[in-house]
mmCIF file of C-alpha atoms and ligand atoms in Angstrom:
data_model
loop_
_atom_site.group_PDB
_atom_site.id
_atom_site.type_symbol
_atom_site.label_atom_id
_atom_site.label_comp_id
_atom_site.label_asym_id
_atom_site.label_seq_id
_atom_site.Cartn_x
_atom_site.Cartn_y
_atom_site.Cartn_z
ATOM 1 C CA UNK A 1 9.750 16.951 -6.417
ATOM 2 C CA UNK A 2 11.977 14.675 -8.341
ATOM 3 C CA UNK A 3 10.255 11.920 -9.305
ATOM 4 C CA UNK A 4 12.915 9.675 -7.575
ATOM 5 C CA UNK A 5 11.141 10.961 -4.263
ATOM 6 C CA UNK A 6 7.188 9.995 -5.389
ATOM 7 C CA UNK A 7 5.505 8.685 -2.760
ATOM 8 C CA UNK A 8 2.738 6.065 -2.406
ATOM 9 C CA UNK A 9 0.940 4.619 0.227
ATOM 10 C CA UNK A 10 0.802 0.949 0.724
ATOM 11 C CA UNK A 11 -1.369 -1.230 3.294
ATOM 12 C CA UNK A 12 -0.960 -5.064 4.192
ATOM 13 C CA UNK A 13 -4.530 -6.154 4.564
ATOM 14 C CA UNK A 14 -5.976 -7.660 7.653
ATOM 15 C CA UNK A 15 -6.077 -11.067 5.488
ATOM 16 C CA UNK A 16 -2.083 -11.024 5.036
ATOM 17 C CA UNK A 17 -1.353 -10.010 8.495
ATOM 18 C CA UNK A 18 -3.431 -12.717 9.761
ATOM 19 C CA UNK A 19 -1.832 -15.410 7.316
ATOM 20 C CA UNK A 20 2.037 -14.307 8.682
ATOM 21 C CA UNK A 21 2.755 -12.717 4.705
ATOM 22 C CA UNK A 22 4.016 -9.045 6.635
ATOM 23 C CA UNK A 23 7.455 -10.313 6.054
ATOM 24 C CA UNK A 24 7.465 -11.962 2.906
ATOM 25 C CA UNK A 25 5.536 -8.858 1.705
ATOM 26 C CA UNK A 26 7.679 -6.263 2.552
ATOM 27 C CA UNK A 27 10.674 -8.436 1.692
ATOM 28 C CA UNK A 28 9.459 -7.732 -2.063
ATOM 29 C CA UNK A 29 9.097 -3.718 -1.732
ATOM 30 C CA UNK A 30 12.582 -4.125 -0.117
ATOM 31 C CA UNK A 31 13.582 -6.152 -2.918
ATOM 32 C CA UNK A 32 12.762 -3.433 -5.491
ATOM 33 C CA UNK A 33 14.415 -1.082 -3.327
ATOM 34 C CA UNK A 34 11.770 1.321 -2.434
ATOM 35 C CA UNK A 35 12.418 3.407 0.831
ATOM 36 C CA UNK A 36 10.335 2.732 3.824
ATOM 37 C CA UNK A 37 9.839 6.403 4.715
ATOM 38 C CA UNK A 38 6.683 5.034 7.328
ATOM 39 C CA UNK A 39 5.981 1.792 8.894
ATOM 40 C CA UNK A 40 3.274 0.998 11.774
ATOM 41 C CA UNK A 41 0.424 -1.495 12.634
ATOM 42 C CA UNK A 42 -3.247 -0.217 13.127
ATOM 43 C CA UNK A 43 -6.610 -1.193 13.586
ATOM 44 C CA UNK A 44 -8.706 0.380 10.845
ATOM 45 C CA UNK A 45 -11.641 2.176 12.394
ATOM 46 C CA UNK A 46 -15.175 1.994 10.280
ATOM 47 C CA UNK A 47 -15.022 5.712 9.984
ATOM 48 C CA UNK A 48 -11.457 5.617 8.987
ATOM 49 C CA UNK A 49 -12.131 2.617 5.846
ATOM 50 C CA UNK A 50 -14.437 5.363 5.361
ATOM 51 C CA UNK A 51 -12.675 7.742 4.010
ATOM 52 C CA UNK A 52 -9.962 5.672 2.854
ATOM 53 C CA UNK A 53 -12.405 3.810 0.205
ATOM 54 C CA UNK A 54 -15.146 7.081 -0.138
ATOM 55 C CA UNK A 55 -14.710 6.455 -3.498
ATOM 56 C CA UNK A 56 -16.005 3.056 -3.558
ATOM 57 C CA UNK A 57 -19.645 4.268 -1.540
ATOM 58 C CA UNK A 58 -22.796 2.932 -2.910
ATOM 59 C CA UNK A 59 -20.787 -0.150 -4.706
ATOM 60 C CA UNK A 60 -22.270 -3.447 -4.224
ATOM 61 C CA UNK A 61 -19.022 -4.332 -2.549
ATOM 62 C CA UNK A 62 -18.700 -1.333 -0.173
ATOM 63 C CA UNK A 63 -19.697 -3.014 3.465
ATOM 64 C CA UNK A 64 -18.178 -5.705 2.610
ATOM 65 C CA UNK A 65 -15.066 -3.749 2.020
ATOM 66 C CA UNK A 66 -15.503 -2.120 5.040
ATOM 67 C CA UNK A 67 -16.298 -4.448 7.303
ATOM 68 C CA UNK A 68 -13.294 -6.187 6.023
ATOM 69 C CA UNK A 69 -10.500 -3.868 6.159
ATOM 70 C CA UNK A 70 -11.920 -2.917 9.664
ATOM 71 C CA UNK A 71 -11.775 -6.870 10.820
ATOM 72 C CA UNK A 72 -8.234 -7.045 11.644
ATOM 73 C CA UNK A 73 -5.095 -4.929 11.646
ATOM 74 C CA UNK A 74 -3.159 -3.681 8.979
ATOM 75 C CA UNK A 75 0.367 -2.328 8.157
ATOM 76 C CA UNK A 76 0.573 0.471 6.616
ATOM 77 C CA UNK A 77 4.035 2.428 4.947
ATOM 78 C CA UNK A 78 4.530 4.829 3.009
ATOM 79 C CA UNK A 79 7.361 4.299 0.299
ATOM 80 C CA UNK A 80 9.133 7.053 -1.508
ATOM 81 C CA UNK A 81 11.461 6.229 -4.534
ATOM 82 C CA UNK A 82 11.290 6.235 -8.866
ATOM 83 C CA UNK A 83 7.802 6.196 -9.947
ATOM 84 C CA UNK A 84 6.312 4.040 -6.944
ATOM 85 C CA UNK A 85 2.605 4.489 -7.861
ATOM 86 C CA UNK A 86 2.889 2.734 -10.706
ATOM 87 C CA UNK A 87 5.495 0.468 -9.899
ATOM 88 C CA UNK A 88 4.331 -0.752 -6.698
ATOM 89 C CA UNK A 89 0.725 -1.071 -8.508
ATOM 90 C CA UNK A 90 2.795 -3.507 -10.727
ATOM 91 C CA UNK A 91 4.424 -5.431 -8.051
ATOM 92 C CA UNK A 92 1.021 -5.663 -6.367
ATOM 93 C CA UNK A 93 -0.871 -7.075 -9.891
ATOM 94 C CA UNK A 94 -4.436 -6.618 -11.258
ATOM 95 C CA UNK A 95 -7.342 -6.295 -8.488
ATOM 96 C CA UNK A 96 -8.280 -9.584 -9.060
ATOM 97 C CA UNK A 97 -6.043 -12.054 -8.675
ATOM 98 C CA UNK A 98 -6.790 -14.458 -11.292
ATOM 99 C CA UNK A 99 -5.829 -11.347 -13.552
ATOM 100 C CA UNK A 100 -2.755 -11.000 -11.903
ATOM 101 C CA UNK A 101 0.470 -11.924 -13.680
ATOM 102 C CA UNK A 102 2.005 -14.826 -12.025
ATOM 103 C CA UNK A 103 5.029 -12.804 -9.949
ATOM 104 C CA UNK A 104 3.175 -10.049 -8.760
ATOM 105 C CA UNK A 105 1.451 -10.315 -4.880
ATOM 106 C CA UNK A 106 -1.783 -10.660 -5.101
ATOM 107 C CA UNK A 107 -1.147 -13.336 -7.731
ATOM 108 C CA UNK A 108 1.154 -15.279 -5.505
ATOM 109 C CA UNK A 109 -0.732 -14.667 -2.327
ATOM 110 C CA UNK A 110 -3.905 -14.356 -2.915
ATOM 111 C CA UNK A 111 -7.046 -16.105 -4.645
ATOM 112 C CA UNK A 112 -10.015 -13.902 -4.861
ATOM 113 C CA UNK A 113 -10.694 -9.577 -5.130
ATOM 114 C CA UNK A 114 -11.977 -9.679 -1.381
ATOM 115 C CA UNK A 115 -8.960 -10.968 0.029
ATOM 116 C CA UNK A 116 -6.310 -9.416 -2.049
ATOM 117 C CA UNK A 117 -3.771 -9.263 0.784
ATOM 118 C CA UNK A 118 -2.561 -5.151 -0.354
ATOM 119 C CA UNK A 119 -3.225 -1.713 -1.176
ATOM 120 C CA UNK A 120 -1.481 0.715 -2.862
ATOM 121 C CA UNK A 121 -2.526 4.415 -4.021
ATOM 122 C CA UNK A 122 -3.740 4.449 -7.308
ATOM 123 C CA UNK A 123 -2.465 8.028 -8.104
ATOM 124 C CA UNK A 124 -0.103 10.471 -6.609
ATOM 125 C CA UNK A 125 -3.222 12.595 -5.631
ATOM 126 C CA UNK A 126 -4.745 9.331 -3.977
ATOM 127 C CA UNK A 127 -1.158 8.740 -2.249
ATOM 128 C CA UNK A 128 -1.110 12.394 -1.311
ATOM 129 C CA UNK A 129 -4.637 11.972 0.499
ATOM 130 C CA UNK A 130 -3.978 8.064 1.743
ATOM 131 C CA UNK A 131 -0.487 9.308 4.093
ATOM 132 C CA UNK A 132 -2.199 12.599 5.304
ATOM 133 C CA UNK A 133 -5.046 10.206 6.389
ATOM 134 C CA UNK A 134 -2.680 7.384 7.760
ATOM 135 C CA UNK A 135 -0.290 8.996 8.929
ATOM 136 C CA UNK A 136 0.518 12.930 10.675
ATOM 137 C CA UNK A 137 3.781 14.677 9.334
ATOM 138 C CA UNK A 138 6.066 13.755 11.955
ATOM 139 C CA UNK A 139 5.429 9.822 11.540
ATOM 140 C CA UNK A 140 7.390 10.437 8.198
ATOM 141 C CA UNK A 141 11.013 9.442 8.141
ATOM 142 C CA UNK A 142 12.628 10.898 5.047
ATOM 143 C CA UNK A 143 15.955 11.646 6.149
ATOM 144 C CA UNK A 144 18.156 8.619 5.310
ATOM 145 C CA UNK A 145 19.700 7.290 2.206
ATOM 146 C CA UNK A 146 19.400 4.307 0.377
ATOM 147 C CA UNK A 147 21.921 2.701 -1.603
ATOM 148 C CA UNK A 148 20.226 3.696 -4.873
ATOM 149 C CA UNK A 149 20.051 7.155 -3.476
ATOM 150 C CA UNK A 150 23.951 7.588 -2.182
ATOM 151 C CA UNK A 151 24.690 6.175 -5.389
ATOM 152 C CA UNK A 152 22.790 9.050 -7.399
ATOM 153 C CA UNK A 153 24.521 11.409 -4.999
ATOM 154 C CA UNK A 154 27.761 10.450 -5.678
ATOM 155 C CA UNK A 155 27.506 10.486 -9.879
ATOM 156 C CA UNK A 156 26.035 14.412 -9.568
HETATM 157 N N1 LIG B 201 -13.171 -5.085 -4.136
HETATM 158 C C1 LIG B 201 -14.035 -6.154 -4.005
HETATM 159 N N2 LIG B 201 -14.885 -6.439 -5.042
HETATM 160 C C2 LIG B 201 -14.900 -5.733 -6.205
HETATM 161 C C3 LIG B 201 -14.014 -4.651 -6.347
HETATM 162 C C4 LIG B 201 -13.147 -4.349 -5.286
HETATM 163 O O1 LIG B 201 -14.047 -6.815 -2.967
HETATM 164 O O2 LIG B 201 -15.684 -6.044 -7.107
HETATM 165 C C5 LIG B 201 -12.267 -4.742 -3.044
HETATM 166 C C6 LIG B 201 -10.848 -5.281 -3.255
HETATM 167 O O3 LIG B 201 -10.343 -5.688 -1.995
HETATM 168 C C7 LIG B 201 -10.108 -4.077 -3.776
HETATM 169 C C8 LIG B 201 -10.783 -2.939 -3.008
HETATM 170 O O4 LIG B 201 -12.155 -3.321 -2.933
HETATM 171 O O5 LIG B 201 -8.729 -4.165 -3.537
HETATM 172 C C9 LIG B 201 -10.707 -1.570 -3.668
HETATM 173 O O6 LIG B 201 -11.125 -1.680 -5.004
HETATM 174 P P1 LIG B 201 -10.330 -0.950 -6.177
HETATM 175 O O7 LIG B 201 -11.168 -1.060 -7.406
HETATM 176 O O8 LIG B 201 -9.939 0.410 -5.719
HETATM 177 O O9 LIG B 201 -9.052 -1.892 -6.380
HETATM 178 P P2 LIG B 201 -7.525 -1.676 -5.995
HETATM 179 O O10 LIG B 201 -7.213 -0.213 -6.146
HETATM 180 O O11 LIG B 201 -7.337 -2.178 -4.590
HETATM 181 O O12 LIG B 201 -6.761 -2.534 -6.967
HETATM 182 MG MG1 LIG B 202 -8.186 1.469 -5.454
#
């Protein structure tokens, strides 16, 4: 796959949603361009923060975690587009957001690592396993160009 197709998985967390940033948020992914291949609002089960945050088991943070991301409902997409792991990771800023460089969400938005207002894959195997668990094939909406895209096209 050419790696202007990468795909990541992003998630507005229940904090954001509640605080009216959904907009404002996806205004900046928009901004940069990224292609909204997947877009819907959901109410995180416990078993489903579960497996999204496995990793994160047995961390003095977990229930926490999981009661959080489970408190409220989220939005999640799936962008596709140059490089979008890392680059939305940028646009997102450091977990905590004191670490954050001024600019970047959580930054802007947000004040401490609980509330953090976004998630984003931190690897194209974690984005691989975060949209099969978010989202079933035919949710995906590849088939449309962006600007960036049509533009690419039409230079060979
Ligand atoms: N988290 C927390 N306390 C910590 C570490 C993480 O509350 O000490 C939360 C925080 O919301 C973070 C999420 O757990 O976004 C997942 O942690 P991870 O280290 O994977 O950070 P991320 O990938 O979200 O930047
Ligand atoms: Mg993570």
């Amino acid at each position: 796959m050419h790696s202007s197709e990468e795909r990541t998985f992003v998630a507005i967390k229940p904090d954001a949603v509640k605080r009216g940033l959904i907009g404002r948020i996806i205004k900046r992914i928009e901004n940069k361009g990224y292609k909204i291949i997947a877009l819907k609002m959901l109410n995180v089960t416990k078993e489903l923060a579960e497996q999204h945050y496995a990793e994160h088991l047995g961390k003095p943070f977990y229930n926490r975690l999981i009661t959080y991301i489970s408190s409220g409902p989220i939005i999640a997409m799936v962008l596709q587009g140059d490089n979008t792991v890392v680059g939305m990771r940028k646009l997102m800023g450091s977990t905590m957001p004191t670490d954050a460089e001024v600019g970047t969400l959580r930054a802007d938005f947000a004040q401490t690592m609980e509330f953090n207002v976004i998630h984003g894959s931190d690897s194209v195997e974690s984005a691989k396993r975060e949209i099969n668990l978010y989202f079933s094939p035919e949710e995906l909406c590849p088939d449309w160009k962006t600007m960036l895209e049509l533009v690419m096209e039409s230079e060979g």
